[in-house]
Amino acid sequence: MKKILIMCGLVVLIIAILFIVNNHKKDFNSVIAVMCEGEEYTEIYDIGYLTITFNDNKFTRKTIQVKNNELKSELSSSNVNDIIGANVFVHIPYKIIKEKHMYVESLNSLELMLNTSEYDMYYEIADVSYR
């Protein structure tokens, strides 16, 4: 009987440890490749901002951060009207995911970007493509 109780206790302990390990707080990270047109590039307080228009039905406009120094200097010296696409990093902290009750497994970064401006601060331009 003691052996059974000890084994049951070990099983419960193992399950509890697995639950705790698998339920740790995770940020949401993603990369999106979008077809878009560049409109304007500005720098404010050492952070670049690229305004792009998406090639969707609504011609959605977004102004997205650029933090990469090489990309910032490239955008400063090039014609942003020649941009035809961009790679965008998405990083939404766990705290925001929890507050907004977001279900990460079914989260579509592109739809989130096109349909709301609530999470724009969590997007960053990683690279651009030119004509």
PDB file of N, CA and C in Angstrom, residues 29-35 86-90 109-110:
ATOM      1  N   ASN A  29       5.965  36.036 -31.001  1.00  0.00           N
ATOM      2  CA  ASN A  29       6.914  36.514 -31.999  1.00  0.00           C
ATOM      3  C   ASN A  29       6.537  35.959 -33.356  1.00  0.00           C
ATOM      4  N   SER A  30       6.662  36.794 -34.376  1.00  0.00           N
ATOM      5  CA  SER A  30       6.312  36.373 -35.729  1.00  0.00           C
ATOM      6  C   SER A  30       7.036  37.269 -36.732  1.00  0.00           C
ATOM      7  N   VAL A  31       7.132  36.788 -37.960  1.00  0.00           N
ATOM      8  CA  VAL A  31       7.670  37.588 -39.062  1.00  0.00           C
ATOM      9  C   VAL A  31       6.643  37.558 -40.181  1.00  0.00           C
ATOM     10  N   ILE A  32       6.358  38.717 -40.750  1.00  0.00           N
ATOM     11  CA  ILE A  32       5.367  38.820 -41.823  1.00  0.00           C
ATOM     12  C   ILE A  32       6.052  39.415 -43.051  1.00  0.00           C
ATOM     13  N   ALA A  33       5.799  38.832 -44.207  1.00  0.00           N
ATOM     14  CA  ALA A  33       6.237  39.427 -45.472  1.00  0.00           C
ATOM     15  C   ALA A  33       5.000  40.034 -46.121  1.00  0.00           C
ATOM     16  N   VAL A  34       5.056  41.328 -46.424  1.00  0.00           N
ATOM     17  CA  VAL A  34       3.882  42.017 -46.964  1.00  0.00           C
ATOM     18  C   VAL A  34       4.213  42.714 -48.276  1.00  0.00           C
ATOM     19  N   MET A  35       3.233  42.727 -49.162  1.00  0.00           N
ATOM     20  CA  MET A  35       3.320  43.521 -50.388  1.00  0.00           C
ATOM     21  C   MET A  35       2.813  44.914 -50.024  1.00  0.00           C
ATOM     22  N   ALA A  86       7.907  44.458 -47.720  1.00  0.00           N
ATOM     23  CA  ALA A  86       8.646  44.594 -46.465  1.00  0.00           C
ATOM     24  C   ALA A  86       8.511  43.327 -45.633  1.00  0.00           C
ATOM     25  N   ASN A  87       9.556  43.054 -44.855  1.00  0.00           N
ATOM     26  CA  ASN A  87       9.494  42.015 -43.830  1.00  0.00           C
ATOM     27  C   ASN A  87       9.302  42.732 -42.501  1.00  0.00           C
ATOM     28  N   VAL A  88       8.332  42.283 -41.742  1.00  0.00           N
ATOM     29  CA  VAL A  88       7.974  42.955 -40.495  1.00  0.00           C
ATOM     30  C   VAL A  88       8.083  41.966 -39.342  1.00  0.00           C
ATOM     31  N   PHE A  89       8.847  42.345 -38.305  1.00  0.00           N
ATOM     32  CA  PHE A  89       8.910  41.562 -37.074  1.00  0.00           C
ATOM     33  C   PHE A  89       7.730  41.955 -36.195  1.00  0.00           C
ATOM     34  N   VAL A  90       7.170  40.964 -35.522  1.00  0.00           N
ATOM     35  CA  VAL A  90       6.099  41.214 -34.560  1.00  0.00           C
ATOM     36  C   VAL A  90       6.557  40.651 -33.221  1.00  0.00           C
ATOM     37  N   SER A 109      -1.013  37.428 -37.419  1.00  0.00           N
ATOM     38  CA  SER A 109      -0.309  38.713 -37.315  1.00  0.00           C
ATOM     39  C   SER A 109      -0.709  39.694 -38.400  1.00  0.00           C
ATOM     40  N   LEU A 110      -0.878  39.206 -39.616  1.00  0.00           N
ATOM     41  CA  LEU A 110      -1.224  40.092 -40.724  1.00  0.00           C
ATOM     42  C   LEU A 110      -2.618  40.684 -40.548  1.00  0.00           C
TER      43      LEU A 110
END
